[in-house]
Amino acid sequence: MTALKQKQDLDAEAPRGISPVTPSGVEAPRVVTADMVPHGAPELPGDYPFTRGIFPDGFRGRAWTMRQYSGFGTAEESNARYQFLLREGQTGLSVALDLPTQCGYDPSDPMARSEIGKVGVSLSNLSEMEILFDGIDLAKISTSFTINGTAALIYAMYVACAERRGIDPALLTGTIQNDILKEYVARGTWIFPVRPSMRLTADSILYANRTTPRFNPISIAGAHMRDAGCNAVEEMAYTLANGLAYVDELLRRGGNAEKFAKRLSFFFYVHMDLFEEVAKFRAGRRIWAEIMKTRYGVTDPKAQMFRFGVVCGGSSLVAPQPQNNIVRVAIETVAAVLSGAQSIFTCAYDEAFQIPTETSAEIALRTQQIVALESGVARSVDALGGSHYVEWLTDEMEKRIRERMDEVEAYGGAVKAIEDGWLQMRVAQRAHERKRQIDSGAFPVVGLNVFRKEDEDRGAVEVFRIDPKASRRVVEKYEAVMDRRDNAAVSRALDRLGAAAADDGENIMPYLVECCHAYATVGEMVARLKACWGEFQEPIRL
Amino acid sequence: MSDILETPAASTALLKGKRILVAKPGLDGHDVGAKVIALALRDAGAEVIYTGLRKSPGFIARVAVDEDVDAVGLSILSGSHKELVAESIAALAQEGASAIPVFVGAPFPRRMCRLCSSSASRRSSPPT
């Protein structure tokens, strides 16, 4: 690894000129002229293949959903943060779950001990979810859950929670991330081996199509792979490749592509290179629509549409001079709007090293509101469409994304590439390469490797602290639920779940919903599924 | 890592032939930092053993002893580093391996890093 250079050297290397190369390695021409974009400006927004957006009226009819990823400590504390953000104009919720909930451990488990409530809220059973949404109308608010390994369980809990309140699940809107493939590649909250995990995801999608038709049962996510080191081309390529693997699994389980494809949604990072990001999304929309139409024969335009949400790039934020991150988030938000994203989570400036404080979360939300209401970038649909450079870059990104997708296909598809650890290895090597570029100064990051100030350490940042007693309260509440629930009903429900897991012809979702109603815990449900399916054995290739 | 490996030449001299365990204690699944460090150590001539995700401090200490490593690197992004580093160091002591140096990658600012002086020998904060 190249050593970080001394401050003087770094500042001496502050760029006098601007690099012609994008972060994905595309060498941009000095100027793009009309003859370099032979097709000119493509079709109108709302027309196949949706390069310019999926809606003809863009944000004029309705602005994107503004969410802030949040959740910490106990359900009571997170509920208070949600109420605050909703009062301040947030238009959807985004629930962060803690690692024990994500990985299938109850709060009483020794593996959970030091992680309860740390990176999200603890939701071990229905009782906690009832507290989390206390005073929030599930029929009116759209809720996004960032959960994967136990996504089907948390989705079942959400359905059970609505039913308990007398709300028809058909009214539920929101998204459950439920993208297990990228977990094996990047985020790491996998539990079961790849194939039963794919079944679990497919079952929840098919169940959602029937039971909660307005709810997105999956958000095929590139964000974490980008965070783990992918560039923009790879992020889009690997996400689309994973998307195709889900389509294949859904078809294998008897799904109708015209129907389920309408509810497939995507989730990405939006990073700092504004035009490359816009081109990435325009190319992604075009490729997905074309594949759905030609490979799968899908004819309904709604089932060809590539709908996506974005989060500002966590890996674009840096700890030194953290207030600079406010500027980064603003640029990324502009890029997201110009890309036509359906929902945006903005990062808080202190998120490079901690859970946001109430103040930093509010600044992040205000950033979206300023971009939406003051900047004018949302006024006209695909405002950059027809720009010679953006059209040229869209074509270039499309070509490169397809090349990376072909590579995955040549390997045997996303599932095989992941089972073998091939994709994981590719991403790790790319991360290593990026780190070397930052260390050498080849990839400038202000405050980090250029215009760096020595001996500064986030001085002006308010530190967010999780109540140290939160963990104990979570365990106490968990024990109280264990004491008061009907254990015979729990056992019956878990037995039926175990039997369904063993039968590949069954859809597992109704059994999970039944378990949740009985106040079975996430740990108990996962234990039953593990007993049947085993655990993923992580291939380690570096 | 940069503050450990001052120059490529020095790091190669220091690390050549050394056996280093890179581990992910607790439930945090972000392994990019651990993998980047593992690849960097390997580039510098070390032999790297990577545990993979979600290992208990006891497991990590046993692997460190069984594999007779020269150092243990721990990577934790979830904010549980305080507990997990202390537990891992205690587990190494229990295995009679207190002499094995431990380095840590975690999201802590320099001024909060009391672990540096007390137990863990070096630390590395994520740049991004």
XYZ file of C-alpha atoms in Angstrom, chain A residues 1-4 99-100 103 105 111-115 118-119 185-191 227-229 314-315 317-320 352-353 424 428-429 431-432 434-436 438-439 448 457-459 461 463 465 538 540 542, chain B residues 1-2 5-8 11 25-32 34-40 42-44 48 50-56 76-81 83-84 87 107-112 123 125-128:
106
model
C 0.000 0.000 0.000
C 1.291 3.460 -0.821
C 1.939 5.481 2.285
C -0.029 8.643 2.801
C -27.532 -5.939 13.745
C -29.071 -8.618 15.982
C -28.720 -11.236 11.520
C -30.327 -13.071 16.942
C -23.737 -12.632 19.987
C -26.229 -9.760 20.306
C -24.970 -8.365 23.599
C -22.774 -5.507 22.420
C -24.764 -4.650 19.275
C -26.360 0.384 17.823
C -26.843 0.808 14.077
C -21.262 -9.486 -1.901
C -21.100 -6.490 0.384
C -23.158 -5.847 3.463
C -22.821 -9.243 5.139
C -26.126 -9.799 6.906
C -26.730 -13.113 5.170
C -27.913 -16.054 7.215
C -19.900 1.357 -0.665
C -17.757 -1.770 -0.647
C -15.669 -0.516 -3.549
C -21.786 7.095 2.375
C -18.343 6.357 0.993
C -18.415 11.363 2.945
C -15.269 11.760 4.967
C -14.527 12.288 8.619
C -11.988 15.164 8.299
C -18.988 9.229 8.202
C -18.475 8.272 11.818
C -16.904 -10.644 -3.595
C -12.597 -6.286 -2.619
C -9.898 -5.846 -5.234
C -11.837 -1.322 -2.984
C -8.123 -1.918 -2.544
C -9.593 2.868 -4.765
C -7.822 3.085 -1.401
C -4.485 3.199 -3.198
C -6.849 8.012 -2.424
C -3.597 7.356 -0.568
C -8.711 14.033 3.188
C -10.355 15.827 14.655
C -13.981 16.667 14.052
C -13.735 19.327 16.698
C -19.189 18.066 15.813
C -21.443 13.690 19.377
C -24.699 9.085 22.096
C -18.635 -17.834 3.392
C -13.005 -16.402 1.307
C -8.978 -12.280 -1.822
C -3.277 1.663 7.802
C -1.339 4.622 6.571
C 2.930 1.583 7.202
C 4.885 4.806 6.910
C 6.558 3.942 3.627
C 6.192 0.996 1.303
C 6.335 -1.789 5.637
C -15.640 -9.694 15.680
C -19.332 -9.195 16.445
C -22.156 -8.882 13.931
C -20.903 -6.041 11.714
C -20.945 -7.176 8.112
C -18.932 -4.359 6.515
C -15.829 -6.259 5.520
C -14.411 -3.879 2.934
C -10.831 -5.773 6.621
C -10.347 -6.955 3.049
C -8.485 -3.823 1.975
C -6.148 -4.202 4.954
C -5.719 -7.911 4.214
C -4.789 -7.158 0.600
C -2.451 -4.350 1.663
C -0.347 -9.278 1.563
C 1.106 -6.761 -0.892
C 3.628 -5.844 1.793
C -2.743 -13.098 5.895
C -8.936 -13.703 7.277
C -11.631 -15.142 9.556
C -14.674 -13.997 7.585
C -17.680 -12.360 9.239
C -19.320 -12.598 12.651
C -16.705 -14.267 14.805
C -16.710 -14.283 18.591
C -15.586 -3.209 13.542
C -17.765 -0.507 11.978
C -20.947 -0.904 14.033
C -19.849 1.173 17.013
C -19.309 -1.853 19.251
C -15.519 -1.627 19.050
C -16.661 -3.797 23.973
C -15.411 -6.121 21.249
C -13.265 -8.776 24.876
C -14.949 4.601 13.413
C -13.407 6.411 16.338
C -11.817 9.834 16.394
C -8.276 10.159 17.659
C -9.185 11.940 20.860
C -11.633 9.210 21.820
C -5.412 1.938 15.259
C -9.792 4.942 11.237
C -11.643 4.514 7.979
C -10.848 7.395 5.620
C -14.289 7.205 4.096
